[in-house]
mmCIF file of C-alpha atoms in Angstrom:
data_model
loop_
_atom_site.group_PDB
_atom_site.id
_atom_site.type_symbol
_atom_site.label_atom_id
_atom_site.label_comp_id
_atom_site.label_asym_id
_atom_site.label_seq_id
_atom_site.Cartn_x
_atom_site.Cartn_y
_atom_site.Cartn_z
ATOM 1 C CA MET K 1 0.000 0.000 0.000
ATOM 2 C CA ARG K 2 1.265 3.439 -0.820
ATOM 3 C CA SER K 3 1.769 5.692 2.220
ATOM 4 C CA ALA K 4 -0.094 8.996 2.386
ATOM 5 C CA THR K 5 1.731 12.256 1.886
ATOM 6 C CA ALA K 6 1.170 13.913 5.225
ATOM 7 C CA LEU K 7 2.306 16.527 7.657
ATOM 8 C CA LYS K 8 5.651 16.619 9.302
ATOM 9 C CA THR K 9 6.738 18.604 12.345
ATOM 10 C CA LEU K 10 10.418 19.427 12.534
ATOM 11 C CA ALA K 11 12.398 21.006 15.319
ATOM 12 C CA ALA K 12 15.646 22.687 14.368
ATOM 13 C CA GLY K 13 17.573 25.339 16.214
ATOM 14 C CA GLY K 14 14.796 25.425 18.770
ATOM 15 C CA ALA K 15 12.142 26.445 16.260
ATOM 16 C CA ALA K 16 9.180 24.211 15.398
ATOM 17 C CA ALA K 17 7.751 24.212 11.903
ATOM 18 C CA ALA K 18 5.348 22.106 9.902
ATOM 19 C CA LEU K 19 3.950 21.736 6.474
ATOM 20 C CA ALA K 20 0.368 22.985 5.976
ATOM 21 C CA LEU K 21 -2.543 20.561 5.926
ATOM 22 C CA LEU K 22 -3.254 20.432 2.218
ATOM 23 C CA SER K 23 -4.218 24.077 2.465
ATOM 24 C CA ALA K 24 -4.886 24.371 -1.231
ATOM 25 C CA CYS K 25 -7.717 21.894 -0.889
ATOM 26 C CA GLY K 26 -9.944 24.538 0.634
ATOM 27 C CA SER K 27 -9.614 26.778 -2.405
ATOM 28 C CA PRO K 28 -11.375 26.576 -5.777
ATOM 29 C CA PRO K 29 -9.613 24.270 -8.248
ATOM 30 C CA THR K 30 -7.185 25.856 -10.642
ATOM 31 C CA ASP K 31 -7.864 23.344 -13.411
ATOM 32 C CA LYS K 32 -10.338 24.955 -15.770
ATOM 33 C CA ASP K 33 -12.180 21.640 -16.137
ATOM 34 C CA ALA K 34 -12.872 21.344 -12.418
ATOM 35 C CA GLU K 35 -16.068 22.816 -11.085
ATOM 36 C CA GLY K 36 -17.530 23.023 -7.595
ATOM 37 C CA SER K 37 -21.221 23.437 -6.916
ATOM 38 C CA GLY K 38 -23.071 22.459 -3.751
ATOM 39 C CA ASN K 39 -22.245 18.865 -2.898
ATOM 40 C CA THR K 40 -20.294 18.101 -6.083
ATOM 41 C CA TYR K 41 -16.772 18.948 -7.166
ATOM 42 C CA GLY K 42 -15.015 18.404 -10.477
ATOM 43 C CA ALA K 43 -15.970 17.959 -14.111
ATOM 44 C CA SER K 44 -19.427 16.532 -14.742
ATOM 45 C CA ASP K 45 -18.047 14.232 -17.439
ATOM 46 C CA ALA K 46 -15.206 12.790 -15.306
ATOM 47 C CA ARG K 47 -15.093 9.013 -15.741
ATOM 48 C CA PHE K 48 -14.665 8.225 -12.008
ATOM 49 C CA ARG K 49 -16.538 9.675 -9.045
ATOM 50 C CA ALA K 50 -15.627 9.424 -5.364
ATOM 51 C CA CYS K 51 -18.840 9.579 -3.326
ATOM 52 C CA MET K 52 -18.391 10.585 0.304
ATOM 53 C CA VAL K 53 -20.969 10.194 3.077
ATOM 54 C CA THR K 54 -20.417 12.573 5.987
ATOM 55 C CA ASP K 55 -21.029 11.999 9.650
ATOM 56 C CA ALA K 56 -23.164 14.495 11.578
ATOM 57 C CA GLY K 57 -21.546 17.896 11.903
ATOM 58 C CA GLY K 58 -21.416 18.790 8.235
ATOM 59 C CA VAL K 59 -18.782 18.981 5.570
ATOM 60 C CA ASP K 60 -17.591 22.309 7.009
ATOM 61 C CA ASP K 61 -17.163 21.022 10.583
ATOM 62 C CA LYS K 62 -13.515 22.221 10.850
ATOM 63 C CA SER K 63 -12.656 18.618 11.683
ATOM 64 C CA PHE K 64 -12.851 15.116 10.214
ATOM 65 C CA ASN K 65 -15.723 15.656 7.748
ATOM 66 C CA GLU K 66 -14.060 18.727 6.298
ATOM 67 C CA SER K 67 -10.689 16.967 6.196
ATOM 68 C CA GLY K 68 -12.312 14.102 4.316
ATOM 69 C CA TRP K 69 -13.875 16.432 1.758
ATOM 70 C CA ASN K 70 -10.531 18.181 1.353
ATOM 71 C CA GLY K 71 -9.042 14.807 0.469
ATOM 72 C CA VAL K 72 -11.702 14.251 -2.182
ATOM 73 C CA LYS K 73 -11.035 17.695 -3.637
ATOM 74 C CA ALA K 74 -7.286 17.083 -3.625
ATOM 75 C CA ALA K 75 -7.782 13.908 -5.678
ATOM 76 C CA VAL K 76 -10.004 15.808 -8.118
ATOM 77 C CA ASP K 77 -7.539 18.679 -8.448
ATOM 78 C CA ALA K 78 -4.737 16.225 -9.236
ATOM 79 C CA ASN K 79 -6.666 14.173 -11.784
ATOM 80 C CA PRO K 80 -9.278 15.696 -14.158
ATOM 81 C CA GLU K 81 -10.732 12.226 -14.743
ATOM 82 C CA ILE K 82 -11.953 12.147 -11.120
ATOM 83 C CA SER K 83 -14.911 14.037 -9.660
ATOM 84 C CA GLY K 84 -16.332 14.048 -6.155
ATOM 85 C CA SER K 85 -19.641 14.352 -4.349
ATOM 86 C CA TYR K 86 -20.934 14.034 -0.806
ATOM 87 C CA ARG K 87 -24.169 13.166 0.957
ATOM 88 C CA GLN K 88 -24.795 14.843 4.295
ATOM 89 C CA SER K 89 -25.775 12.745 7.333
ATOM 90 C CA ASN K 90 -27.631 14.694 9.994
ATOM 91 C CA SER K 91 -27.918 11.728 12.360
ATOM 92 C CA THR K 92 -26.944 8.064 12.589
ATOM 93 C CA ALA K 93 -30.285 7.208 10.962
ATOM 94 C CA ASP K 94 -28.967 8.731 7.720
ATOM 95 C CA TYR K 95 -25.900 6.490 7.432
ATOM 96 C CA GLU K 96 -27.391 3.471 5.708
ATOM 97 C CA PRO K 97 -29.730 5.396 3.376
ATOM 98 C CA ASN K 98 -26.892 7.677 2.271
ATOM 99 C CA LEU K 99 -24.437 4.816 1.798
ATOM 100 C CA ARG K 100 -27.049 2.766 -0.037
ATOM 101 C CA ALA K 101 -27.986 5.672 -2.326
ATOM 102 C CA SER K 102 -24.296 6.151 -3.161
ATOM 103 C CA ALA K 103 -23.829 2.435 -3.822
ATOM 104 C CA ASP K 104 -26.881 2.446 -6.083
ATOM 105 C CA ASP K 105 -25.462 5.334 -8.125
ATOM 106 C CA PRO K 106 -23.674 3.770 -11.127
ATOM 107 C CA ASP K 107 -21.369 6.804 -11.359
ATOM 108 C CA CYS K 108 -19.867 6.188 -7.901
ATOM 109 C CA GLY K 109 -16.574 4.340 -8.261
ATOM 110 C CA LEU K 110 -15.830 4.521 -4.538
ATOM 111 C CA VAL K 111 -18.211 5.065 -1.609
ATOM 112 C CA ILE K 112 -16.467 6.615 1.417
ATOM 113 C CA GLY K 113 -17.922 6.624 4.921
ATOM 114 C CA VAL K 114 -16.329 9.252 7.166
ATOM 115 C CA GLY K 115 -16.245 8.381 10.858
ATOM 116 C CA GLY K 116 -15.956 5.288 13.021
ATOM 117 C CA LEU K 117 -19.633 5.489 13.971
ATOM 118 C CA MET K 118 -20.404 4.480 10.398
ATOM 119 C CA ALA K 119 -18.622 1.106 10.636
ATOM 120 C CA ASP K 120 -21.763 -1.000 11.101
ATOM 121 C CA ALA K 121 -23.590 0.805 8.316
ATOM 122 C CA VAL K 122 -20.633 0.438 5.940
ATOM 123 C CA THR K 123 -20.436 -3.259 6.810
ATOM 124 C CA THR K 124 -24.132 -3.768 6.077
ATOM 125 C CA VAL K 125 -24.188 -1.883 2.786
ATOM 126 C CA ALA K 126 -20.852 -3.276 1.589
ATOM 127 C CA GLU K 127 -22.089 -6.835 2.209
ATOM 128 C CA GLU K 128 -25.181 -6.015 0.150
ATOM 129 C CA ASN K 129 -23.042 -4.655 -2.698
ATOM 130 C CA GLN K 130 -20.034 -6.904 -2.946
ATOM 131 C CA ASP K 131 -19.283 -5.737 -6.482
ATOM 132 C CA ARG K 132 -18.826 -2.119 -5.343
ATOM 133 C CA ARG K 133 -15.843 -0.444 -3.681
ATOM 134 C CA PHE K 134 -16.171 1.120 -0.238
ATOM 135 C CA ALA K 135 -13.816 2.934 2.130
ATOM 136 C CA ILE K 136 -14.125 3.977 5.768
ATOM 137 C CA VAL K 137 -12.292 6.490 7.938
ATOM 138 C CA ASP K 138 -11.499 5.764 11.605
ATOM 139 C CA SER K 139 -12.399 2.100 11.594
ATOM 140 C CA HIS K 140 -11.361 -1.262 10.183
ATOM 141 C CA VAL K 141 -14.049 -3.181 8.313
ATOM 142 C CA ASP K 142 -12.815 -6.668 7.476
ATOM 143 C CA LEU K 143 -14.538 -7.187 4.135
ATOM 144 C CA PRO K 144 -12.969 -7.856 0.718
ATOM 145 C CA ASN K 145 -14.481 -4.711 -0.797
ATOM 146 C CA VAL K 146 -13.731 -2.175 1.983
ATOM 147 C CA TYR K 147 -10.568 -0.036 2.163
ATOM 148 C CA SER K 148 -9.989 0.925 5.813
ATOM 149 C CA MET K 149 -8.235 4.067 7.089
ATOM 150 C CA GLU K 150 -7.218 4.239 10.752
ATOM 151 C CA PHE K 151 -4.995 6.569 12.749
ATOM 152 C CA ASN K 152 -2.946 5.951 15.868
ATOM 153 C CA ALA K 153 -3.803 9.386 17.237
ATOM 154 C CA ALA K 154 -2.606 8.307 20.690
ATOM 155 C CA GLN K 155 0.896 9.040 19.405
ATOM 156 C CA SER K 156 0.258 12.654 18.399
ATOM 157 C CA SER K 157 -1.827 13.300 21.511
ATOM 158 C CA TYR K 158 0.963 11.832 23.647
ATOM 159 C CA LEU K 159 3.127 14.684 22.368
ATOM 160 C CA ALA K 160 0.219 17.077 22.964
ATOM 161 C CA GLY K 161 -0.104 15.911 26.582
ATOM 162 C CA TYR K 162 3.622 16.322 27.145
ATOM 163 C CA LEU K 163 3.380 19.841 25.680
ATOM 164 C CA ALA K 164 0.386 20.662 27.889
ATOM 165 C CA ALA K 165 2.172 19.485 31.035
ATOM 166 C CA GLY K 166 5.241 21.478 30.039
ATOM 167 C CA THR K 167 3.342 24.730 29.544
ATOM 168 C CA THR K 168 0.601 24.684 32.210
ATOM 169 C CA LYS K 169 0.918 27.347 34.877
ATOM 170 C CA THR K 170 -1.752 25.912 37.165
ATOM 171 C CA GLY K 171 -0.671 22.288 37.167
ATOM 172 C CA LYS K 172 -4.066 21.238 35.814
ATOM 173 C CA VAL K 173 -4.973 20.323 32.237
ATOM 174 C CA ALA K 174 -8.120 18.736 30.814
ATOM 175 C CA THR K 175 -9.499 16.664 27.979
ATOM 176 C CA TRP K 176 -13.060 15.789 27.066
ATOM 177 C CA GLY K 177 -14.828 14.122 24.177
ATOM 178 C CA GLY K 178 -17.879 14.214 21.977
ATOM 179 C CA MET K 179 -18.888 10.558 22.162
ATOM 180 C CA GLN K 180 -17.147 7.726 23.970
ATOM 181 C CA ILE K 181 -15.995 5.808 20.914
ATOM 182 C CA PRO K 182 -12.511 4.543 19.998
ATOM 183 C CA ALA K 183 -11.829 7.366 17.518
ATOM 184 C CA VAL K 184 -12.258 9.806 20.438
ATOM 185 C CA THR K 185 -10.800 7.974 23.423
ATOM 186 C CA ILE K 186 -7.588 7.192 21.540
ATOM 187 C CA PHE K 187 -6.741 10.919 21.676
ATOM 188 C CA MET K 188 -7.645 11.125 25.357
ATOM 189 C CA ASP K 189 -5.543 8.071 26.231
ATOM 190 C CA GLY K 190 -2.529 9.525 24.456
ATOM 191 C CA PHE K 191 -2.973 12.948 26.039
ATOM 192 C CA ALA K 192 -3.160 11.565 29.582
ATOM 193 C CA ALA K 193 -0.152 9.306 28.954
ATOM 194 C CA GLY K 194 1.877 12.244 27.636
ATOM 195 C CA VAL K 195 1.130 14.250 30.780
ATOM 196 C CA ALA K 196 2.171 11.262 32.887
ATOM 197 C CA LYS K 197 5.426 11.002 30.935
ATOM 198 C CA TYR K 198 6.217 14.660 31.583
ATOM 199 C CA ASN K 199 5.474 14.177 35.275
ATOM 200 C CA GLU K 200 7.812 11.180 35.344
ATOM 201 C CA VAL K 201 10.659 12.987 33.581
ATOM 202 C CA HIS K 202 10.371 16.231 35.551
ATOM 203 C CA ASN K 203 9.071 14.928 38.883
ATOM 204 C CA THR K 204 5.997 17.145 38.601
ATOM 205 C CA GLY K 205 2.380 16.480 39.442
ATOM 206 C CA THR K 206 0.248 17.932 36.675
ATOM 207 C CA THR K 207 -3.307 16.625 36.967
ATOM 208 C CA VAL K 208 -5.489 15.542 34.023
ATOM 209 C CA LEU K 209 -9.170 16.393 34.412
ATOM 210 C CA GLY K 210 -11.883 14.807 32.268
ATOM 211 C CA TRP K 211 -10.417 11.361 31.610
ATOM 212 C CA ASP K 212 -9.384 8.379 33.721
ATOM 213 C CA THR K 213 -7.240 6.152 31.522
ATOM 214 C CA GLN K 214 -7.298 3.227 33.931
ATOM 215 C CA ALA K 215 -11.086 3.185 34.280
ATOM 216 C CA GLN K 216 -11.687 4.366 30.702
ATOM 217 C CA LYS K 217 -14.217 6.849 32.012
ATOM 218 C CA GLY K 218 -14.478 10.588 31.540
ATOM 219 C CA SER K 219 -16.430 13.606 30.356
ATOM 220 C CA PHE K 220 -18.386 13.576 27.087
ATOM 221 C CA THR K 221 -21.105 15.685 25.498
ATOM 222 C CA GLY K 222 -22.680 12.605 23.926
ATOM 223 C CA ASN K 223 -22.697 14.031 20.404
ATOM 224 C CA PHE K 224 -20.701 15.931 17.806
ATOM 225 C CA ASP K 225 -22.991 18.892 17.240
ATOM 226 C CA ASP K 226 -23.975 20.512 20.582
ATOM 227 C CA THR K 227 -21.513 23.381 20.931
ATOM 228 C CA SER K 228 -23.303 24.680 24.027
ATOM 229 C CA ALA K 229 -22.533 21.402 25.801
ATOM 230 C CA GLY K 230 -18.905 21.772 24.748
ATOM 231 C CA ARG K 231 -18.819 25.254 26.184
ATOM 232 C CA SER K 232 -20.398 24.082 29.444
ATOM 233 C CA LEU K 233 -17.876 21.269 29.930
ATOM 234 C CA THR K 234 -14.982 23.608 29.200
ATOM 235 C CA GLU K 235 -16.255 26.251 31.610
ATOM 236 C CA ASN K 236 -16.410 23.556 34.281
ATOM 237 C CA PHE K 237 -12.772 22.602 33.725
ATOM 238 C CA LEU K 238 -11.680 26.237 33.630
ATOM 239 C CA ALA K 239 -13.434 26.763 36.961
ATOM 240 C CA GLN K 240 -11.417 23.844 38.369
ATOM 241 C CA GLY K 241 -8.195 25.527 37.294
ATOM 242 C CA ALA K 242 -7.331 23.802 34.013
ATOM 243 C CA ASP K 243 -5.426 26.135 31.710
ATOM 244 C CA VAL K 244 -4.690 23.803 28.756
ATOM 245 C CA ILE K 245 -7.702 21.943 27.360
ATOM 246 C CA HIS K 246 -7.822 19.239 24.675
ATOM 247 C CA PRO K 247 -11.383 18.721 23.360
ATOM 248 C CA VAL K 248 -11.879 15.696 21.103
ATOM 249 C CA ALA K 249 -15.265 16.472 19.667
ATOM 250 C CA GLY K 250 -15.118 17.821 16.139
ATOM 251 C CA PRO K 251 -17.281 20.936 15.790
ATOM 252 C CA VAL K 252 -18.412 20.681 19.438
ATOM 253 C CA GLY K 253 -14.893 21.824 20.256
ATOM 254 C CA LEU K 254 -15.913 25.260 18.991
ATOM 255 C CA GLY K 255 -18.015 25.667 22.121
ATOM 256 C CA GLY K 256 -14.934 24.978 24.195
ATOM 257 C CA ALA K 257 -12.913 27.411 22.106
ATOM 258 C CA SER K 258 -15.415 30.197 22.760
ATOM 259 C CA ALA K 259 -15.256 29.557 26.522
ATOM 260 C CA ILE K 260 -11.449 29.605 26.526
ATOM 261 C CA LYS K 261 -11.324 32.767 24.434
ATOM 262 C CA ASP K 262 -13.746 34.498 26.793
ATOM 263 C CA ALA K 263 -11.819 33.340 29.865
ATOM 264 C CA GLY K 264 -8.598 34.829 28.522
ATOM 265 C CA ASN K 265 -6.295 32.734 30.722
ATOM 266 C CA ALA K 266 -6.089 29.345 29.025
ATOM 267 C CA SER K 267 -5.179 27.662 25.750
ATOM 268 C CA MET K 268 -6.507 24.825 23.620
ATOM 269 C CA ILE K 269 -5.067 21.859 21.751
ATOM 270 C CA TRP K 270 -7.314 21.144 18.745
ATOM 271 C CA VAL K 271 -7.770 17.755 17.043
ATOM 272 C CA ASP K 272 -7.803 16.233 13.556
ATOM 273 C CA SER K 273 -6.606 19.318 11.645
ATOM 274 C CA ASP K 274 -4.374 22.270 12.500
ATOM 275 C CA GLY K 275 -6.830 24.360 14.502
ATOM 276 C CA TYR K 276 -4.848 27.516 13.838
ATOM 277 C CA GLN K 277 -5.780 27.175 10.175
ATOM 278 C CA ALA K 278 -9.154 25.449 10.571
ATOM 279 C CA VAL K 279 -10.648 27.896 13.100
ATOM 280 C CA PRO K 280 -8.704 31.138 12.607
ATOM 281 C CA GLU K 281 -11.219 33.063 14.713
ATOM 282 C CA TYR K 282 -9.680 31.249 17.686
ATOM 283 C CA LYS K 283 -6.063 31.203 16.561
ATOM 284 C CA GLN K 284 -4.929 33.275 19.546
ATOM 285 C CA ILE K 285 -5.842 30.408 21.926
ATOM 286 C CA ILE K 286 -4.595 27.451 19.832
ATOM 287 C CA LEU K 287 -1.423 26.187 21.502
ATOM 288 C CA SER K 288 -1.117 23.312 19.020
ATOM 289 C CA SER K 289 -3.184 20.491 17.514
ATOM 290 C CA SER K 290 -3.098 16.705 17.542
ATOM 291 C CA MET K 291 -3.547 16.082 13.850
ATOM 292 C CA LYS K 292 -4.412 13.116 11.709
ATOM 293 C CA ASP K 293 -4.016 13.513 7.975
ATOM 294 C CA ILE K 294 -7.400 12.239 6.853
ATOM 295 C CA ALA K 295 -7.204 14.268 3.651
ATOM 296 C CA SER K 296 -4.074 12.540 2.362
ATOM 297 C CA ALA K 297 -5.339 9.095 3.394
ATOM 298 C CA ILE K 298 -8.583 9.624 1.474
ATOM 299 C CA ARG K 299 -6.725 10.899 -1.549
ATOM 300 C CA VAL K 300 -4.595 7.721 -1.532
ATOM 301 C CA ALA K 301 -7.762 5.589 -1.192
ATOM 302 C CA ILE K 302 -9.342 7.350 -4.170
ATOM 303 C CA ASP K 303 -6.203 7.036 -6.285
ATOM 304 C CA ASN K 304 -6.029 3.348 -5.365
ATOM 305 C CA ALA K 305 -9.625 2.788 -6.486
ATOM 306 C CA PHE K 306 -9.128 4.812 -9.672
ATOM 307 C CA ASP K 307 -6.074 2.678 -10.511
ATOM 308 C CA ASP K 308 -8.097 -0.486 -9.784
ATOM 309 C CA GLY K 309 -5.895 -1.356 -6.824
ATOM 310 C CA ALA K 310 -6.722 -3.628 -3.908
ATOM 311 C CA LYS K 311 -10.331 -3.332 -2.771
ATOM 312 C CA ASP K 312 -9.541 -4.312 0.805
ATOM 313 C CA GLY K 313 -6.475 -2.152 1.442
ATOM 314 C CA ARG K 314 -5.696 -0.810 4.885
ATOM 315 C CA TYR K 315 -3.905 2.365 5.928
ATOM 316 C CA VAL K 316 -2.843 3.103 9.516
ATOM 317 C CA GLY K 317 -1.543 6.629 10.117
ATOM 318 C CA THR K 318 1.305 6.930 12.637
ATOM 319 C CA LEU K 319 4.096 9.352 13.482
ATOM 320 C CA SER K 320 6.398 7.114 11.470
ATOM 321 C CA ASN K 321 4.509 7.533 8.194
ATOM 322 C CA GLU K 322 3.426 11.088 9.083
ATOM 323 C CA GLY K 323 -0.252 10.154 9.197
ATOM 324 C CA VAL K 324 -0.538 11.748 12.658
ATOM 325 C CA GLU K 325 1.416 14.736 13.930
ATOM 326 C CA LEU K 326 1.691 17.545 16.453
ATOM 327 C CA ALA K 327 1.025 20.915 14.821
ATOM 328 C CA PRO K 328 3.259 23.991 15.106
ATOM 329 C CA PHE K 329 2.841 26.353 18.049
ATOM 330 C CA HIS K 330 2.071 29.388 15.870
ATOM 331 C CA GLU K 331 1.350 32.398 18.117
ATOM 332 C CA PHE K 332 2.562 30.437 21.164
ATOM 333 C CA ASP K 333 5.936 29.809 19.521
ATOM 334 C CA SER K 334 7.826 32.177 21.790
ATOM 335 C CA SER K 335 6.099 30.738 24.874
ATOM 336 C CA VAL K 336 7.408 27.195 24.414
ATOM 337 C CA PRO K 337 10.879 26.849 25.972
ATOM 338 C CA ASP K 338 13.700 25.518 23.821
ATOM 339 C CA THR K 339 14.278 22.674 26.257
ATOM 340 C CA LEU K 340 10.656 21.567 25.891
ATOM 341 C CA ARG K 341 10.947 21.691 22.091
ATOM 342 C CA GLN K 342 14.033 19.513 22.255
ATOM 343 C CA GLU K 343 12.305 17.035 24.534
ATOM 344 C CA LEU K 344 9.320 16.837 22.176
ATOM 345 C CA THR K 345 11.597 16.255 19.201
ATOM 346 C CA GLN K 346 13.405 13.453 21.023
ATOM 347 C CA LEU K 347 10.150 11.987 22.302
ATOM 348 C CA ARG K 348 8.767 11.900 18.770
ATOM 349 C CA ALA K 349 11.878 10.089 17.574
ATOM 350 C CA ASP K 350 11.665 7.640 20.487
ATOM 351 C CA ILE K 351 8.031 6.820 19.722
ATOM 352 C CA ILE K 352 8.921 6.154 16.091
ATOM 353 C CA ALA K 353 11.886 4.006 17.140
ATOM 354 C CA GLY K 354 9.728 2.061 19.601
ATOM 355 C CA THR K 355 11.805 2.953 22.636
ATOM 356 C CA VAL K 356 8.813 4.822 24.062
ATOM 357 C CA ALA K 357 5.612 2.800 23.843
ATOM 358 C CA VAL K 358 2.274 4.588 23.454
ATOM 359 C CA SER K 359 -0.691 2.321 24.070
ATOM 360 C CA SER K 360 -4.450 2.666 24.028
ATOM 361 C CA PRO K 361 -7.277 0.119 24.028
ATOM 362 C CA ALA K 362 -8.589 2.080 21.051
ATOM 363 C CA ALA K 363 -5.380 1.866 19.003
ATOM 364 C CA PRO K 364 -5.601 0.149 15.586
ATOM 365 C CA LYS K 365 -4.980 -3.561 15.903
ATOM 366 C CA PRO K 366 -2.006 -5.083 14.012
#
């Protein structure tokens, strides 16, 4: 399987830098044959169409749905023979009908389900349509016609937790999720483990609020669309003294961002994409982001299907193949000590080498 072209964070001379998250994907295509209108993108006479089904939250959720659509657009921009479309899911009840409608469309060469919650629906519809190609993000579906894309986000969030513990002034940090599913708790596990690693190295006692790794219990809004619930949870953690907060909730994280911005004494670590770019209205509070390069993974899946590659391929994004990464510090760059940067760089290398193990019950299985 070809590896995705993804982000890379480098530390040199004490300065952190990273490549942008396929930033061109958010702009109109430059190819004169590519067109974008509503839920379609690309030339109407393209011979291959990638048909994406979103999770709740919308294609402009500043998180995994938007990253997925960016991947579709990147594939279209690179190949005029490919076009893209998406069907919006407003609730879990829409998964199967949207997947089935895409599978029934003879123009769809690949049906992509975005989000681990869609695994059962993808399994059902893929079994019904064994002659069609499917793909899923954030889950592994063991069927001969499903291409699975997973991400070991515990690794990038481990770095995020270490960063949070190294920059907190109160000795309290927090993480919370949208729904308690593996694609969410994997970030929370990594974050808590990274804080624990910092405490071990520096003999400190930074506390993680919102998640108990041992018990696998914590704070969740129960959905990916209630920003008011995200704000309420964040306000609760701010009131308890947390000054670095890591929401793992897609667009619900925007509620947390608004609370942190209003408080004026805390920062946030975003997920999935580089929050500094994805939610620029909150860039002044984005310390960093625990990213997974969904866009590149989806582009590879589309290219694989277009080239008539393996139907049941599997991609697992890690620090090693740059499928997950810690984002730059942007406006916090001068606030992160050089020693902490150096430790993060070494820690990243150690995780890749296997000398530091990052585990999570939600991590992709071998």
